[in-house]
């Protein structure tokens, strides 16, 4: 089989990125500019040309799904064997390998539910905290640790931190101490400890540092605007005194500051490495010129903002902006428009409704159900965690024991029929239709397999997808928060609730917080490929609302 040319089909900017193989490289890649294409073709070019040895390349992403996508693209480009992992996955693998040698014994157990451990720590201090407060405190502990702060350093700044109202600054600090103490007593590590412990091990053990650096020589970091101080420290330790690192990011999509993300590392990369190749990817292949122009207007003049150019010839429909008297009226109007678009031929899975807060989902879900539109809530129960899906996968695995000469689609359909699946969708809505959609998604995966694929190979692929959280596409409209929509795209996007108190959120009172809200709206706008609809309501159960201040900059005042 002929290995494809990794440089074929790249635009001028992407080709420049792909040919910059050595030394520090920063790709300032705007939304929809093909950054994953640029970095995978760059790596493949490095491998094919002999500059890179596959086993010495480490690609770092922020989600298992992104890491899995990179591996898949590299395989297709004739560059298998590249390590593509999240920061945590790479750190955990190294920690597990070296722990017996450095510390003795097995690696401590990883905490699977931080909130539960915090609750036990709170009980030891005679504090009573509700579920929401426990979640907030878990996020606060995560922020402290990825920001590289000791408890003493955190104590010096805690007065400025957002804490649950029933918890004083002093009590919060004591709770952090009690949490760490309890974790140590139980011989456990949390998610953030994995990064910190791996970094500490490399810093304190020269032989570990030597082995790690001997394995990995070339580094690529995706979504570099989201890197935290803890992750940057670990990257620096992996690099040592070398500088073969390529970072990719867009400061206009920094929306995780609350989790420790800092765009400073991306924006300051060229200053840190004066000889760095700085390459801007600004050709947007995702959205129409009308949508790109709207997004550009929101970010124009902001530090680090890129000036995107749509690669599409057709201007496309102008984004629509509509206000409604109430949240209920807005939800019903959006649902009616979605139903019309689906009836006109837009597949349901190509439509998304995005919002700022999870609490907004319920009204939208109800309104869409009322007009017969199926929905899937991103961030809800994961596809592979659904009981019906688990049961189907268990039965498919059981079926591999018996050899069958039947085609894959027949074997899979027989199993799914025994669970109630039919070729035609049920007329009813609600749970029955949702169950059918889940089973049908498995059937669609089977039908998409190459000819000759047997059941064993199919089941293996399904379990690999489950491990990577690579969920199948379902024939349903996506409901998602703006945060969870990052990295995704749809033909049609409905962006709801663009009013003061929601976008920007009511507690965004500082300039930095308002800038983050602006970037969050930008992420929402740039998810749309062909159609974009922005809506807001003038009143809610809590009172009157004003349209978002950001709308004035989009010419909608």
Coordinates of C-alpha atoms in Angstrom, one line a residue:
X1 CA 0.0 0.0 0.0
X2 CA 1.4 3.4 -1.0
X3 CA 2.0 5.8 1.9
X4 CA 0.1 9.1 1.2
X5 CA 2.1 12.3 0.8
X6 CA 1.7 14.2 4.1
X7 CA 2.1 17.5 2.4
X8 CA -0.5 17.0 -0.3
X9 CA -3.7 19.0 0.0
X10 CA -2.4 21.5 2.6
X11 CA -2.8 25.2 2.1
X12 CA 0.2 27.5 2.3
X13 CA -0.1 28.1 6.0
X14 CA -0.6 24.5 6.9
X15 CA 2.3 23.4 4.6
X16 CA 4.6 25.9 6.3
X17 CA 3.6 24.4 9.7
X18 CA 4.1 20.8 8.4
X19 CA 7.6 21.6 7.1
X20 CA 8.8 23.2 10.3
X21 CA 10.0 20.0 12.0
X22 CA 12.7 21.0 14.3
X23 CA 13.1 23.5 17.1
X24 CA 10.4 25.5 18.9
X25 CA 7.3 26.1 16.7
X26 CA 4.0 27.9 17.7
X27 CA 0.9 27.5 15.6
X28 CA -1.6 30.3 16.3
X29 CA -4.6 28.5 14.9
X30 CA -8.0 30.1 14.8
X31 CA -11.3 28.3 14.9
X32 CA -12.0 26.0 11.9
X33 CA -8.5 26.5 10.4
X34 CA -7.5 22.8 10.4
X35 CA -5.1 22.8 13.3
X36 CA -5.5 19.0 13.8
X37 CA -4.8 18.5 10.1
X38 CA -1.7 20.7 10.4
X39 CA -0.2 18.9 13.3
X40 CA -1.0 15.4 12.1
X41 CA 0.4 16.1 8.7
X42 CA 3.5 17.7 10.3
X43 CA 4.1 14.6 12.4
X44 CA 3.5 12.3 9.5
X45 CA 5.9 14.3 7.3
X46 CA 8.5 14.1 10.1
X47 CA 8.1 10.3 10.2
X48 CA 8.0 9.7 6.5
X49 CA 11.1 12.0 5.9
X50 CA 13.0 10.2 8.6
X51 CA 13.4 13.2 10.9
X52 CA 11.2 11.6 13.6
X53 CA 11.3 8.2 15.0
X54 CA 7.7 7.3 15.8
X55 CA 8.5 6.0 19.3
X56 CA 10.2 9.3 20.3
X57 CA 7.2 11.6 19.5
X58 CA 4.7 12.5 22.2
X59 CA 1.5 14.3 21.3
X60 CA -0.4 15.9 24.2
X61 CA -4.1 16.7 24.1
X62 CA -6.6 17.7 26.7
X63 CA -9.3 15.0 26.1
X64 CA -9.2 11.3 25.4
X65 CA -11.3 11.8 22.3
X66 CA -8.9 14.4 20.9
X67 CA -5.9 12.0 21.5
X68 CA -7.8 9.2 19.9
X69 CA -8.6 11.3 16.8
X70 CA -4.9 12.2 16.4
X71 CA -3.9 8.5 16.6
X72 CA -6.5 7.6 13.9
X73 CA -5.4 10.4 11.5
X74 CA -1.8 9.4 11.9
X75 CA -2.5 5.8 11.1
X76 CA -4.3 6.9 8.0
X77 CA -1.3 9.0 7.0
X78 CA 1.1 6.1 7.4
X79 CA 2.5 7.1 10.7
X80 CA 1.3 4.5 13.3
X81 CA 2.9 4.0 16.7
X82 CA 2.9 7.6 17.7
X83 CA 2.0 8.2 21.4
X84 CA -1.0 10.5 21.6
X85 CA -2.2 11.0 25.1
X86 CA -3.6 13.5 27.6
X87 CA -1.2 15.1 30.0
X88 CA -2.8 13.0 32.8
X89 CA -2.6 9.8 30.9
X90 CA 1.1 10.3 30.0
X91 CA 1.9 11.3 33.6
X92 CA 0.0 8.3 35.0
X93 CA 1.8 5.9 32.7
X94 CA 5.2 7.2 33.8
X95 CA 4.2 7.3 37.5
X96 CA 2.9 3.7 37.4
X97 CA 6.1 2.5 35.7
X98 CA 8.6 4.2 38.0
X99 CA 6.7 4.2 41.3
X100 CA 7.8 0.6 42.4
X101 CA 11.4 1.5 41.7
X102 CA 11.4 5.0 43.3
X103 CA 8.9 4.7 46.2
X104 CA 8.5 0.9 46.5
X105 CA 5.2 -1.0 46.4
X106 CA 2.3 -0.3 44.1
X107 CA 1.0 3.0 43.0
X108 CA -1.6 4.5 45.4
X109 CA -5.2 4.2 44.3
X110 CA -6.6 7.1 42.3
X111 CA -9.5 8.9 43.9
X112 CA -12.6 8.3 41.8
X113 CA -14.9 10.8 43.6
X114 CA -13.2 13.8 45.1
X115 CA -16.5 15.2 46.4
X116 CA -17.1 12.1 48.6
X117 CA -13.6 12.5 50.1
X118 CA -14.2 16.2 50.7
X119 CA -17.5 15.3 52.5
X120 CA -15.6 13.0 54.8
X121 CA -13.0 15.7 55.5
X122 CA -15.8 18.2 56.2
X123 CA -17.3 15.7 58.7
X124 CA -14.0 15.5 60.6
X125 CA -14.2 19.3 61.0
X126 CA -17.9 19.2 61.9
X127 CA -18.9 21.1 58.8
X128 CA -22.2 20.4 56.9
X129 CA -22.0 21.0 53.2
X130 CA -24.6 20.4 50.5
X131 CA -23.9 18.7 47.2
X132 CA -23.4 21.9 45.2
X133 CA -20.9 23.2 47.8
X134 CA -19.0 20.0 47.6
X135 CA -18.7 20.3 43.8
X136 CA -17.5 23.9 44.2
X137 CA -14.9 22.9 46.7
X138 CA -13.7 20.0 44.5
X139 CA -13.2 22.6 41.7
X140 CA -11.4 24.9 44.1
X141 CA -9.0 22.2 45.3
X142 CA -8.3 21.3 41.6
X143 CA -7.6 25.0 40.8
X144 CA -5.2 25.3 43.7
X145 CA -3.2 22.3 42.7
X146 CA -3.0 22.8 39.0
X147 CA -2.0 26.4 39.7
X148 CA 1.0 25.1 41.6
X149 CA 0.0 26.7 44.9
X150 CA 0.8 25.2 48.3
X151 CA -1.9 25.4 51.0
X152 CA 0.0 28.2 52.6
X153 CA 0.1 30.1 49.3
X154 CA -3.6 29.5 48.8
X155 CA -4.3 30.8 52.3
X156 CA -2.7 34.1 51.3
X157 CA -5.2 34.6 48.4
X158 CA -8.3 32.7 49.6
X159 CA -10.1 36.0 50.5
X160 CA -10.4 36.8 46.8
X161 CA -11.6 33.3 45.8
X162 CA -15.3 32.5 45.2
X163 CA -16.3 30.2 48.1
X164 CA -19.7 28.7 49.2
X165 CA -21.5 31.3 51.2
X166 CA -21.7 29.1 54.4
X167 CA -17.9 28.6 54.4
X168 CA -15.4 31.2 55.8
X169 CA -12.0 31.6 54.3
X170 CA -10.4 30.1 57.4
X171 CA -12.7 27.0 57.3
X172 CA -12.0 26.6 53.6
X173 CA -8.2 26.4 54.2
X174 CA -8.7 24.0 57.0
X175 CA -10.9 21.8 54.8
X176 CA -8.1 21.8 52.2
X177 CA -5.7 20.6 54.9
X178 CA -8.1 17.9 56.1
X179 CA -8.7 16.7 52.6
X180 CA -5.0 16.2 51.9
X181 CA -4.5 14.6 55.3
X182 CA -7.4 12.1 54.8
X183 CA -6.1 11.3 51.3
X184 CA -2.7 10.5 52.6
X185 CA -4.0 8.4 55.4
X186 CA -6.0 6.3 52.9
X187 CA -3.0 6.1 50.6
X188 CA -4.7 7.7 47.6
X189 CA -3.8 10.2 44.9
X190 CA -6.3 12.5 43.2
X191 CA -6.3 13.5 39.5
X192 CA -4.1 16.5 40.1
X193 CA -1.6 14.6 42.2
X194 CA -0.8 12.5 39.2
X195 CA 0.7 15.6 37.5
X196 CA 2.4 16.9 40.6
X197 CA 3.8 13.5 41.7
X198 CA 5.2 12.8 38.2
X199 CA 6.9 16.2 38.0
X200 CA 8.3 15.7 41.5
X201 CA 9.6 12.3 40.6
X202 CA 11.4 13.6 37.5
X203 CA 12.8 16.5 39.4
X204 CA 14.2 14.5 42.3
X205 CA 15.3 11.3 40.5
X206 CA 18.0 12.0 37.8
X207 CA 17.7 8.4 36.5
X208 CA 14.0 8.8 36.0
X209 CA 14.5 12.1 34.2
X210 CA 17.2 10.5 32.0
X211 CA 15.0 7.6 31.0
X212 CA 11.9 9.7 30.3
X213 CA 14.0 12.2 28.2
X214 CA 15.7 9.3 26.4
X215 CA 12.3 8.0 25.3
X216 CA 10.6 11.2 24.1
X217 CA 12.5 13.8 22.0
X218 CA 9.7 15.6 20.0
X219 CA 6.7 17.1 21.6
X220 CA 3.4 18.5 20.2
X221 CA 0.9 20.2 22.5
X222 CA -2.6 20.8 21.3
X223 CA -4.9 23.4 22.8
X224 CA -1.9 25.1 24.4
X225 CA -4.0 28.1 25.5
X226 CA -5.6 25.7 28.1
X227 CA -2.3 24.6 29.7
X228 CA -2.1 25.1 33.5
X229 CA 1.1 25.9 35.5
X230 CA 1.2 22.2 36.7
X231 CA 1.1 21.0 33.1
X232 CA 3.6 23.5 31.9
X233 CA 6.0 22.5 34.7
X234 CA 5.7 18.8 33.6
X235 CA 6.2 19.7 30.0
X236 CA 9.4 21.6 30.9
X237 CA 10.7 18.6 32.8
X238 CA 9.9 16.3 29.9
X239 CA 11.8 18.6 27.6
X240 CA 14.8 19.2 29.8
X241 CA 17.3 21.4 28.0
X242 CA 15.9 20.6 24.5
X243 CA 13.5 22.7 22.5
X244 CA 11.9 20.4 19.9
X245 CA 8.4 21.4 20.9
X246 CA 5.4 22.5 18.7
X247 CA 2.5 24.1 20.5
X248 CA -0.9 24.9 18.9
X249 CA -3.6 27.1 20.3
X250 CA -5.9 30.1 20.0
X251 CA -6.0 32.6 22.9
X252 CA -9.5 33.7 21.8
X253 CA -10.7 30.2 22.9
X254 CA -9.3 30.3 26.4
X255 CA -12.4 29.5 28.4
X256 CA -11.1 27.4 31.3
X257 CA -9.3 30.0 33.5
X258 CA -11.5 28.7 36.4
X259 CA -9.7 25.4 36.0
X260 CA -6.2 26.9 36.0
X261 CA -5.8 27.4 32.2
X262 CA -3.5 30.3 31.2
X263 CA -3.1 31.7 27.7
X264 CA 0.1 33.5 28.8
X265 CA 2.2 30.4 27.9
X266 CA 0.8 30.5 24.3
X267 CA 1.1 34.3 23.9
X268 CA 4.6 34.4 25.5
X269 CA 6.0 31.4 23.6
X270 CA 7.9 33.5 21.1
X271 CA 9.4 35.6 23.9
X272 CA 10.5 32.5 25.7
X273 CA 12.0 31.0 22.5
X274 CA 13.2 33.9 20.4
X275 CA 14.2 31.6 17.6
X276 CA 10.7 30.0 17.5
X277 CA 8.9 29.7 14.2
X278 CA 5.6 31.6 14.6
X279 CA 2.9 30.4 12.1
X280 CA -0.6 31.8 11.9
X281 CA -3.4 29.6 10.6
X282 CA -6.3 32.0 9.7
X283 CA -8.1 30.3 6.7
X284 CA -11.3 29.1 8.2
X285 CA -12.7 26.0 6.4
X286 CA -15.7 25.6 8.8
X287 CA -18.0 28.6 8.6
X288 CA -19.5 30.8 6.0
X289 CA -18.1 34.4 5.5
X290 CA -21.1 35.8 7.3
X291 CA -20.5 33.7 10.4
X292 CA -16.8 34.3 10.3
X293 CA -17.4 38.1 10.0
X294 CA -19.7 38.0 13.1
X295 CA -17.1 36.1 15.1
X296 CA -14.3 38.5 14.0
X297 CA -16.3 41.5 15.1
X298 CA -16.6 40.2 18.6
X299 CA -12.8 39.7 19.1
X300 CA -11.4 42.5 17.0
X301 CA -8.7 44.5 18.8
X302 CA -8.3 41.9 21.6
X303 CA -4.8 40.7 22.5
X304 CA -3.8 37.7 20.5
X305 CA -7.0 37.6 18.4
X306 CA -6.6 36.2 14.9
X307 CA -8.3 37.7 11.8
X308 CA -10.1 34.7 10.3
X309 CA -10.8 34.5 6.6
X310 CA -13.6 32.1 5.4
X311 CA -12.4 29.8 2.7
X312 CA -15.9 29.4 1.3
X313 CA -17.0 31.2 -1.8
X314 CA -20.7 31.6 -0.9
X315 CA -21.5 34.3 1.6
X316 CA -24.2 32.2 3.3
X317 CA -27.2 33.3 5.2
X318 CA -26.6 36.1 7.7
X319 CA -26.8 35.1 11.4
X320 CA -30.2 35.9 12.9
X321 CA -30.7 37.7 16.2
X322 CA -34.1 37.6 17.9
X323 CA -35.4 38.6 21.3
X324 CA -38.4 37.0 23.0
X325 CA -40.6 38.2 25.9
X326 CA -39.7 35.2 28.2
X327 CA -37.5 32.1 28.6
X328 CA -40.5 29.9 27.8
X329 CA -41.3 31.8 24.6
X330 CA -37.7 31.7 23.6
X331 CA -37.5 27.9 24.1
X332 CA -40.7 27.3 22.1
X333 CA -39.6 29.5 19.3
X334 CA -36.2 27.8 19.1
X335 CA -37.9 24.4 19.2
X336 CA -40.3 25.3 16.4
X337 CA -37.4 26.6 14.2
X338 CA -35.4 23.4 14.8
X339 CA -38.4 21.3 13.9
X340 CA -38.8 23.3 10.6
X341 CA -35.1 22.9 9.8
X342 CA -35.2 19.1 10.3
X343 CA -38.4 18.9 8.2
X344 CA -36.6 20.8 5.5
X345 CA -33.8 18.2 5.3
X346 CA -31.2 19.1 7.9
X347 CA -30.3 16.0 9.8
X348 CA -31.1 16.3 13.6
X349 CA -27.5 15.4 14.5
X350 CA -26.3 18.4 12.5
X351 CA -28.2 20.8 14.8
X352 CA -27.1 22.1 18.2
X353 CA -28.7 24.3 20.8
X354 CA -26.0 25.9 23.0
X355 CA -26.5 27.7 26.3
X356 CA -24.4 29.1 29.2
X357 CA -25.7 27.0 32.2
X358 CA -26.9 23.5 32.6
X359 CA -30.1 24.6 34.2
X360 CA -31.3 26.1 30.9
X361 CA -31.4 22.6 29.3
X362 CA -34.7 21.4 30.9
X363 CA -36.9 24.0 29.3
X364 CA -35.3 23.4 25.9
X365 CA -35.5 19.7 26.2
X366 CA -39.2 19.9 27.0
X367 CA -39.9 22.4 24.2
X368 CA -38.1 20.2 21.6
X369 CA -39.9 17.0 22.9
X370 CA -43.3 18.8 22.5
X371 CA -42.6 19.3 18.7
X372 CA -41.3 15.7 18.3
X373 CA -37.6 16.4 18.2
X374 CA -35.2 13.9 19.9
X375 CA -32.3 15.4 21.9
X376 CA -29.1 14.2 23.4
X377 CA -27.6 16.3 26.3
X378 CA -23.8 16.6 26.0
X379 CA -22.3 16.1 29.4
X380 CA -25.2 13.9 30.5
X381 CA -25.0 10.2 30.8
X382 CA -22.3 9.0 28.4
X383 CA -23.4 6.8 25.5
X384 CA -21.4 3.8 26.6
X385 CA -22.6 4.1 30.2
X386 CA -26.3 3.8 29.3
X387 CA -27.7 0.5 30.6
X388 CA -29.2 -0.5 27.2
X389 CA -25.9 0.1 25.5
X390 CA -24.0 -1.8 28.1
X391 CA -26.4 -4.8 27.8
X392 CA -26.0 -4.7 24.0
X393 CA -22.2 -4.7 24.1
X394 CA -22.3 -7.5 26.7
X395 CA -24.4 -9.6 24.3
X396 CA -22.3 -8.8 21.3
X397 CA -19.2 -9.9 23.2
X398 CA -20.9 -13.1 24.2
X399 CA -21.8 -13.7 20.5
X400 CA -18.1 -13.8 19.5
X401 CA -17.8 -17.1 21.3
X402 CA -19.8 -18.9 18.6
X403 CA -18.3 -18.7 15.1
X404 CA -20.7 -17.4 12.5
X405 CA -20.5 -17.1 8.7
X406 CA -23.2 -14.4 8.6
X407 CA -22.2 -10.9 7.5
X408 CA -21.5 -8.5 10.4
X409 CA -24.6 -6.4 9.9
X410 CA -26.9 -9.5 10.2
X411 CA -25.1 -10.8 13.4
X412 CA -25.3 -7.3 15.0
X413 CA -28.9 -6.8 14.0
X414 CA -30.0 -10.2 15.3
X415 CA -28.5 -9.3 18.7
X416 CA -30.1 -5.8 18.7
X417 CA -33.5 -7.2 17.7
X418 CA -33.5 -9.4 20.7
X419 CA -33.2 -6.2 22.8
X420 CA -36.1 -4.6 21.0
X421 CA -34.5 -2.8 18.1
X422 CA -36.4 -2.5 14.8
X423 CA -35.5 -1.2 11.4
X424 CA -38.1 1.5 11.6
X425 CA -38.1 3.9 14.5
X426 CA -41.0 3.8 17.0
X427 CA -43.7 6.3 16.6
X428 CA -43.7 7.2 20.3
X429 CA -41.3 9.7 21.9
X430 CA -39.6 9.9 25.2
X431 CA -37.7 6.9 26.8
X432 CA -38.8 4.4 24.1
X433 CA -37.5 6.5 21.2
X434 CA -34.3 7.3 23.1
X435 CA -33.6 3.6 23.7
X436 CA -34.2 2.9 20.0
X437 CA -31.8 5.8 19.0
X438 CA -29.1 4.3 21.2
X439 CA -29.4 0.8 19.8
X440 CA -29.7 2.2 16.3
X441 CA -26.4 4.1 16.8
X442 CA -24.7 0.7 17.4
X443 CA -26.3 -0.6 14.2
X444 CA -25.0 2.4 12.3
X445 CA -21.5 1.7 13.5
X446 CA -21.7 -1.9 12.3
X447 CA -23.0 -0.8 8.9
X448 CA -20.1 1.6 8.5
X449 CA -17.4 -1.1 9.0
X450 CA -15.3 -2.1 6.0
X451 CA -16.4 -5.2 4.1
X452 CA -15.1 -8.4 5.7
X453 CA -15.0 -7.0 9.2
X454 CA -15.9 -9.8 11.7
X455 CA -17.7 -9.6 14.9
X456 CA -14.6 -9.9 17.1
X457 CA -12.9 -6.9 15.4
X458 CA -16.1 -4.9 15.6
X459 CA -16.5 -5.6 19.3
X460 CA -12.9 -4.7 19.9
X461 CA -13.3 -1.4 18.1
X462 CA -16.5 -0.6 20.1
X463 CA -14.6 -1.1 23.4
X464 CA -11.7 1.0 22.2
X465 CA -14.2 3.8 21.4
X466 CA -15.8 3.4 24.8
X467 CA -12.3 3.7 26.5
X468 CA -11.6 6.9 24.5
X469 CA -15.1 8.3 25.1
X470 CA -15.5 8.4 21.3
X471 CA -19.3 8.3 21.1
X472 CA -21.2 7.5 17.9
X473 CA -23.3 10.1 16.2
X474 CA -27.0 9.8 17.0
X475 CA -30.0 11.1 15.1
X476 CA -30.8 13.7 17.7
X477 CA -30.3 17.4 18.3
X478 CA -27.4 18.2 20.6
X479 CA -28.0 20.3 23.7
X480 CA -24.8 21.5 25.2
X481 CA -23.3 24.2 27.4
X482 CA -20.9 26.6 25.6
X483 CA -18.0 25.0 27.6
X484 CA -18.8 21.5 26.5
X485 CA -19.3 22.5 22.9
X486 CA -15.6 23.5 22.5
X487 CA -13.9 21.5 19.8
X488 CA -17.2 20.5 18.1
X489 CA -19.1 21.9 15.1
X490 CA -22.6 21.6 13.6
X491 CA -24.3 22.7 10.4
X492 CA -26.8 24.8 12.4
X493 CA -26.3 26.3 15.8
X494 CA -28.9 28.0 18.0
X495 CA -27.2 30.1 20.7
X496 CA -29.8 30.9 23.3
X497 CA -29.9 33.1 26.4
X498 CA -27.5 35.8 25.2
X499 CA -28.6 38.3 27.8
X500 CA -27.1 40.0 30.8
X501 CA -26.8 37.6 33.7
X502 CA -26.2 34.7 31.4
X503 CA -23.7 35.8 28.7
X504 CA -21.9 37.4 30.5
X505 CA -22.8 35.4 33.6
X506 CA -23.9 37.5 36.6
X507 CA -20.8 36.8 38.7
X508 CA -18.4 38.0 36.0
X509 CA -17.6 41.3 37.5
X510 CA -13.9 41.9 36.8
X511 CA -12.4 42.8 33.4
X512 CA -10.7 39.4 33.3
X513 CA -13.9 37.5 34.0
X514 CA -15.8 39.6 31.3
X515 CA -13.1 38.9 28.8
X516 CA -13.5 35.2 29.5
X517 CA -17.3 35.5 28.9
X518 CA -16.5 37.2 25.6
X519 CA -14.3 34.3 24.5
X520 CA -17.0 31.9 25.6
X521 CA -19.5 33.6 23.3
X522 CA -16.9 33.5 20.5
X523 CA -16.5 29.8 20.9
X524 CA -20.3 29.4 20.6
X525 CA -20.4 31.5 17.4
X526 CA -17.6 29.6 15.7
X527 CA -19.3 26.2 16.2
X528 CA -21.7 27.0 13.3
X529 CA -20.9 25.9 9.8
X530 CA -23.8 27.2 7.7
X531 CA -26.5 28.7 9.9
X532 CA -26.3 30.6 13.2
X533 CA -29.3 31.8 15.2
X534 CA -28.7 33.9 18.4
X535 CA -31.6 34.5 20.8
X536 CA -32.3 36.0 24.2
X537 CA -35.4 36.7 26.4
X538 CA -36.4 39.9 28.1
X539 CA -37.7 38.3 31.3
X540 CA -37.4 35.2 33.5
X541 CA -38.8 34.0 36.8
X542 CA -36.2 36.2 38.5
X543 CA -37.2 39.4 36.7
X544 CA -36.4 41.6 33.7
X545 CA -33.3 41.1 31.6
X546 CA -31.3 43.2 29.2
X547 CA -29.8 41.9 26.0
X548 CA -26.1 41.0 26.3
X549 CA -23.7 43.9 26.1
X550 CA -21.8 41.9 23.5
X551 CA -24.7 42.1 21.0
X552 CA -24.0 45.8 20.6
X553 CA -20.6 45.0 19.2
X554 CA -22.3 42.6 16.7
X555 CA -24.5 45.5 15.5
X556 CA -27.6 44.2 17.4
X557 CA -28.1 47.0 20.0

